[in-house]
PDB file of C-alpha atoms and ligand atoms in Angstrom:
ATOM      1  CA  UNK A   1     -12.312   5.659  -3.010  1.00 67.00           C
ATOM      2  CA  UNK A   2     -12.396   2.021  -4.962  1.00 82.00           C
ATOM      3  CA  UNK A   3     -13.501  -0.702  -2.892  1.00 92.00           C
ATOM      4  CA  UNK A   4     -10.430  -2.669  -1.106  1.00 92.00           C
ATOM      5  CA  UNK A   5     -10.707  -6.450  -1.640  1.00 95.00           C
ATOM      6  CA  UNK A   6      -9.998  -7.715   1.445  1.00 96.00           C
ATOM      7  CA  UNK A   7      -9.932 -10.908   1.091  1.00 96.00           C
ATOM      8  CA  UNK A   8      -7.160 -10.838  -1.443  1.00 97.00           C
ATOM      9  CA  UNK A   9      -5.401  -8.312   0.709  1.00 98.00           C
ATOM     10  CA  UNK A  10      -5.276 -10.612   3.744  1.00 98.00           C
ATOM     11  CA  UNK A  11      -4.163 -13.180   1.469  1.00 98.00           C
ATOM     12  CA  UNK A  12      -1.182 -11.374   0.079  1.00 98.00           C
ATOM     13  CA  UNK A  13      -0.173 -10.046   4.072  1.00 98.00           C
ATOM     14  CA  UNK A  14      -0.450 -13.707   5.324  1.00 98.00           C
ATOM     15  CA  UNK A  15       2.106 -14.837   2.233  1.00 98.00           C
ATOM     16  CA  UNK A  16       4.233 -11.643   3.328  1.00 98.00           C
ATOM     17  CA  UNK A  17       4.296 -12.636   7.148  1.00 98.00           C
ATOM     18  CA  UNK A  18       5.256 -16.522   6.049  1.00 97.00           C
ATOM     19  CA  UNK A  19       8.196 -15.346   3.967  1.00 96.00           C
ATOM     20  CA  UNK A  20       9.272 -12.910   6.144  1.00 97.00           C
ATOM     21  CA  UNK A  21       9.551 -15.405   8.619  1.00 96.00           C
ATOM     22  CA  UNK A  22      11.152 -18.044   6.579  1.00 95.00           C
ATOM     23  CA  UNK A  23      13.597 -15.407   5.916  1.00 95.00           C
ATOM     24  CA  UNK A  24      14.606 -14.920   9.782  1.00 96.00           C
ATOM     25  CA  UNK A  25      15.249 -18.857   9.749  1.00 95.00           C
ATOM     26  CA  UNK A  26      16.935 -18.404   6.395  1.00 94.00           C
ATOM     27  CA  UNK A  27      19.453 -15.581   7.179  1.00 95.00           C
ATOM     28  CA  UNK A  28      19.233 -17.486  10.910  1.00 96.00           C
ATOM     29  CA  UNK A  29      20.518 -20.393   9.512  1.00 94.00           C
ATOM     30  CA  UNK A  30      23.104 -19.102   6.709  1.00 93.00           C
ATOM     31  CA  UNK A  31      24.872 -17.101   9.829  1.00 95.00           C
ATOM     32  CA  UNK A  32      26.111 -20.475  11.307  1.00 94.00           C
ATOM     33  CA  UNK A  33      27.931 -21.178   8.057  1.00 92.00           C
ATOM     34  CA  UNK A  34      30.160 -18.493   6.923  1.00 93.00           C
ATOM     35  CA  UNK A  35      33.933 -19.569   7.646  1.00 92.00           C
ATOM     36  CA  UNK A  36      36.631 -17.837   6.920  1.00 91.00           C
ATOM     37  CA  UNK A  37      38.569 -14.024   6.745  1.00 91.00           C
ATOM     38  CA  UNK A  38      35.546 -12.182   6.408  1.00 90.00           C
ATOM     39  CA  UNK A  39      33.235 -13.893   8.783  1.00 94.00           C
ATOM     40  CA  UNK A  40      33.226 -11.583  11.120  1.00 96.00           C
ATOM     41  CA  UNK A  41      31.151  -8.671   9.290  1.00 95.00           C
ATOM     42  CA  UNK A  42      29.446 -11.000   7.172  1.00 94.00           C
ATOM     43  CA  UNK A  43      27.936 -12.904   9.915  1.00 96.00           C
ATOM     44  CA  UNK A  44      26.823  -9.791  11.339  1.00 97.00           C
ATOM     45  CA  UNK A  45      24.988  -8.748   7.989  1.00 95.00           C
ATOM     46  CA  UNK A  46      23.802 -12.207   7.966  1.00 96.00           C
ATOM     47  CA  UNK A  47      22.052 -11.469  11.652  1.00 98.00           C
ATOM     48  CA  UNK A  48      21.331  -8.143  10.646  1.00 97.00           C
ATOM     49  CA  UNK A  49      19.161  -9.098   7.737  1.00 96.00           C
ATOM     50  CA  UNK A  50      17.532 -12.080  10.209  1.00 97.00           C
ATOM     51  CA  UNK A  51      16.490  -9.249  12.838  1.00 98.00           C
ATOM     52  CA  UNK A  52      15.045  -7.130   9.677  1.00 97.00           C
ATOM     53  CA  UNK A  53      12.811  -9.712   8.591  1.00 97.00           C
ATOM     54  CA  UNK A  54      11.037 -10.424  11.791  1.00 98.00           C
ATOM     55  CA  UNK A  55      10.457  -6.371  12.059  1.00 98.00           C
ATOM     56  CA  UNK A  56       8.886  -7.107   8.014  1.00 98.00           C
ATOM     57  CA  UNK A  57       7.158  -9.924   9.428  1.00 98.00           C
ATOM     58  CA  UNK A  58       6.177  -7.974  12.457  1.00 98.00           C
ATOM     59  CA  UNK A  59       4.416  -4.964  10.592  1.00 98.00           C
ATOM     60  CA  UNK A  60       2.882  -7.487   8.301  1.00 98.00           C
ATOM     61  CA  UNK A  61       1.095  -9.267  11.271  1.00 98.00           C
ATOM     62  CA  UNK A  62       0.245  -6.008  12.870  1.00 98.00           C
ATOM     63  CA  UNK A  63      -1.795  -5.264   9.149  1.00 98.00           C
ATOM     64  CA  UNK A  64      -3.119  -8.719   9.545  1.00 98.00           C
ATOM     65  CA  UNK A  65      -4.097  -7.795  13.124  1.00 98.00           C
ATOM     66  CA  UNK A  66      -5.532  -3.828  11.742  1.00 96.00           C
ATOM     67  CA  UNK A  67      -7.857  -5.691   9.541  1.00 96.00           C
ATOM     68  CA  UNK A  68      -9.343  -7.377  12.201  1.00 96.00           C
ATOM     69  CA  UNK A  69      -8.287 -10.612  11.293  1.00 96.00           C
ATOM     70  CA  UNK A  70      -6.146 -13.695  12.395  1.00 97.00           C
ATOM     71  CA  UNK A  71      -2.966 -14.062  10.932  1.00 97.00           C
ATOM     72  CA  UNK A  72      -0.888 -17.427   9.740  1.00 95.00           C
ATOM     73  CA  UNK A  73       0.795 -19.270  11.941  1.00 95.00           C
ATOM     74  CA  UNK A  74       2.509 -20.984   9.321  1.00 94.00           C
ATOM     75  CA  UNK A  75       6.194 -20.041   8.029  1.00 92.00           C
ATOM     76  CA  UNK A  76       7.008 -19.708   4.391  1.00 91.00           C
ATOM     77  CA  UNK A  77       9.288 -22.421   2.285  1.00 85.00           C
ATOM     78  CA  UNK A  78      12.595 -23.056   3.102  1.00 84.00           C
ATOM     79  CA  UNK A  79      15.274 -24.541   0.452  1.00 77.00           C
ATOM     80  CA  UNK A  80      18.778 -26.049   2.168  1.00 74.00           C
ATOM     81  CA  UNK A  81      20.350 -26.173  -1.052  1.00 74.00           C
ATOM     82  CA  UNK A  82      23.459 -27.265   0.809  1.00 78.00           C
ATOM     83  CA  UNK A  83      25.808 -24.587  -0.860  1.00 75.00           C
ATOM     84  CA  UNK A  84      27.373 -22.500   1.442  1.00 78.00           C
ATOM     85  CA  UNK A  85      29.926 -20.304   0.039  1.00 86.00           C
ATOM     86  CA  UNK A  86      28.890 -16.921   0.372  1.00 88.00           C
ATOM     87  CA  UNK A  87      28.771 -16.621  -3.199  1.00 88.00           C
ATOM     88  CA  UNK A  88      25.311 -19.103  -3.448  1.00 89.00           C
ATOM     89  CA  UNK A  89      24.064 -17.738  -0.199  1.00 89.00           C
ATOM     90  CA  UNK A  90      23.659 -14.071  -1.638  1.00 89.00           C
ATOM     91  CA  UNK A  91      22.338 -15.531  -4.606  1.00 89.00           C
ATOM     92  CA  UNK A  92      19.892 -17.569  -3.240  1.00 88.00           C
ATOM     93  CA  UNK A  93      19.016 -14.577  -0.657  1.00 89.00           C
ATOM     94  CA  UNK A  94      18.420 -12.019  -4.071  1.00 89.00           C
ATOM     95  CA  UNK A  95      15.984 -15.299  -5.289  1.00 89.00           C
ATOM     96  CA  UNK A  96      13.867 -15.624  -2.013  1.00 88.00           C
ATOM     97  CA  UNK A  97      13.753 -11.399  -1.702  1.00 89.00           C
ATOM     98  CA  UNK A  98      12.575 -11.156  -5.338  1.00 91.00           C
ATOM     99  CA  UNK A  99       9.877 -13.148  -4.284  1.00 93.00           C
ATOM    100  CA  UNK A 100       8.624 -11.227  -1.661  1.00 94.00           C
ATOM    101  CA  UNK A 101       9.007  -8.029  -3.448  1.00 95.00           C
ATOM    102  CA  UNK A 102       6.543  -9.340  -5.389  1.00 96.00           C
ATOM    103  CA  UNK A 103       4.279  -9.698  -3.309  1.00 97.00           C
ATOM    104  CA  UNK A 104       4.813  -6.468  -1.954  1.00 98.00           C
ATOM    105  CA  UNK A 105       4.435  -5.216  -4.971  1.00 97.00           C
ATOM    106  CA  UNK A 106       0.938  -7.364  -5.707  1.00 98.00           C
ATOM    107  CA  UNK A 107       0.049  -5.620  -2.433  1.00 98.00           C
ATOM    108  CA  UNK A 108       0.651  -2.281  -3.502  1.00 98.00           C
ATOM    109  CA  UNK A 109      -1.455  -2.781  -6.515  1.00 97.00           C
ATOM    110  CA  UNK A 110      -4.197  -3.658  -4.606  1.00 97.00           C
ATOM    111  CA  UNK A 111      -4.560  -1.387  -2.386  1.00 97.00           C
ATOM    112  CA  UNK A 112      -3.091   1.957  -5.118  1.00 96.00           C
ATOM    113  CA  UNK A 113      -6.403   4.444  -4.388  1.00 95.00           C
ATOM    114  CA  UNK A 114      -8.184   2.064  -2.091  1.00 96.00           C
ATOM    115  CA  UNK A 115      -6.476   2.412   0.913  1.00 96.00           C
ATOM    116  CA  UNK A 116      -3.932   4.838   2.387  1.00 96.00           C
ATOM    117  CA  UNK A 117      -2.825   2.976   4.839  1.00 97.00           C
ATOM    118  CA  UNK A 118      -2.115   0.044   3.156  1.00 97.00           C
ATOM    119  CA  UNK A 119      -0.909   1.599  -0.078  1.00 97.00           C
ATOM    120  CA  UNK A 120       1.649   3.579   2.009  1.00 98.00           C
ATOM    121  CA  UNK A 121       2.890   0.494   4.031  1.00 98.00           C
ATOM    122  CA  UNK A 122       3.359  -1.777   0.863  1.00 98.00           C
ATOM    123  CA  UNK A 123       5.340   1.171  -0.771  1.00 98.00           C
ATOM    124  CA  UNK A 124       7.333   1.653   2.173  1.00 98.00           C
ATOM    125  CA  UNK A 125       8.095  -2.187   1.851  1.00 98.00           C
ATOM    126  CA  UNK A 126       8.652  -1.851  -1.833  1.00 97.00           C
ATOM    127  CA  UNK A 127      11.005   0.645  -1.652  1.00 96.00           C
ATOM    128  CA  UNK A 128      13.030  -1.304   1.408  1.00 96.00           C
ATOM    129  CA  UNK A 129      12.776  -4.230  -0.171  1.00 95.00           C
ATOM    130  CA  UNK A 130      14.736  -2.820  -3.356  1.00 94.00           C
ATOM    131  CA  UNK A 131      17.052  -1.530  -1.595  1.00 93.00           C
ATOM    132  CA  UNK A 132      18.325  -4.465   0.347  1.00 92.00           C
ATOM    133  CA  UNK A 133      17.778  -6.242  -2.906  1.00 91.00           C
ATOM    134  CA  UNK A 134      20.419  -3.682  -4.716  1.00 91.00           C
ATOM    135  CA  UNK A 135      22.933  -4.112  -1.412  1.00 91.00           C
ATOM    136  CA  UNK A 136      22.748  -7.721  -2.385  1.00 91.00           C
ATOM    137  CA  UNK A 137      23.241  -7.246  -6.351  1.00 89.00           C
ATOM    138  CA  UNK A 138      26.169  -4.777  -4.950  1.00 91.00           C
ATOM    139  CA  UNK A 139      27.995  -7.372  -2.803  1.00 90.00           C
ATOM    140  CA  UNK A 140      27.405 -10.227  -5.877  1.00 90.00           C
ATOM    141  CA  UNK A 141      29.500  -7.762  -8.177  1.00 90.00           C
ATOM    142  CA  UNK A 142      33.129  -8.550  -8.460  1.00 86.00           C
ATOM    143  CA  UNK A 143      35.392  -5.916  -6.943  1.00 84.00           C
ATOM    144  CA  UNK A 144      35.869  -3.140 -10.164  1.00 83.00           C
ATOM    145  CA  UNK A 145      32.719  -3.954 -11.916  1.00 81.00           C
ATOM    146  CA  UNK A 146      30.099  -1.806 -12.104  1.00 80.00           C
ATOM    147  CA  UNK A 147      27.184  -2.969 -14.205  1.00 82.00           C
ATOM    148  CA  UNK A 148      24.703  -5.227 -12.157  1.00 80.00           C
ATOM    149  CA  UNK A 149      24.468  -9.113 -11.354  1.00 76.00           C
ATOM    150  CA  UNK A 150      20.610  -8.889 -12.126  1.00 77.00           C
ATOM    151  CA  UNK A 151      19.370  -5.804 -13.321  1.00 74.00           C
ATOM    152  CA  UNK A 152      16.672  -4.623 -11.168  1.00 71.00           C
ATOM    153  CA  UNK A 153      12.863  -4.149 -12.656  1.00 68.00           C
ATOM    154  CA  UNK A 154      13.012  -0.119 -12.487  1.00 61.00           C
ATOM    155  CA  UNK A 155       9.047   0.766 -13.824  1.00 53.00           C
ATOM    156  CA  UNK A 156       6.342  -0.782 -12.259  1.00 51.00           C
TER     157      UNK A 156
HETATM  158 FE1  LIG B   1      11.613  -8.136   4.186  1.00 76.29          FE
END
């Protein structure tokens, strides 16, 4: 097997954990400002998605923690754009994920044939990642239309 480069691995998992974590503020946050018929279920989507990125951020620590090696106390960026109709909120929510996907993707690349472990995790978190990223793309479609809001990157 290829040599892992750790250092660029531990890198990559400490920029996972910090957006992970600015995602449970995020989602955290965007709960407290739904109003409105549909509050109800999308507030608990809202929480739903908070409590899913502190399990991401979670695992990512616990690889941090694997490696032998300290992991960021730090917690990603966080943008208040101060638009708050659900609309802008899933929009801005498929913007931050995309982000992170790429890093899990970054991640996957480094570790493809250099470590099982890590290669399996990232592609776990790859595949999750895309999915909650097509859920959003799903909900940012207009009721009847099928084609999607942002085509998703299918290769690679
Ligand atoms: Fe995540």
């Amino acid at each position: 097997m290829a040599e892992l480069n750790k250092q660029r691995v531990l890198h990559l998992l400490n920029r996972i954990l910090e957006a992970e974590l600015a995602g449970v503020v995020r989602y955290t946050h965007y709960s407290f400002l739904v109003f409105g018929h549909n509050r109800i279920p999308i507030v608990s989507w809202l929480r739903e998605q908070a409590a899913e990125s502190l399990t991401h951020a979670q695992q990512a620590g616990e690889m941090i923690t694997l490696l032998g090696e300290y992991p960021s106390l730090t917690i990603g960026p966080l943008l208040d754009s101060h638009k708050h109709d659900v609309d802008a909120i899933m929009r801005e929510s498929l913007d931050t994920e995309a982000k992170a996907l790429g890093l899990y993707r970054e991640l996957l690349q480094c570790a493809e044939g250099r470590s099982v472990i890590i290669e399996e995790y990232a592609r776990q978190m790859v595949y999750a990642e895309e999915l909650h990223a097509s859920e959003v793309d799903k909900m940012l479609r207009k009721p009847g239309e099928i084609s999607a809001f942002r085509p998703p990157r299918v290769v690679g």
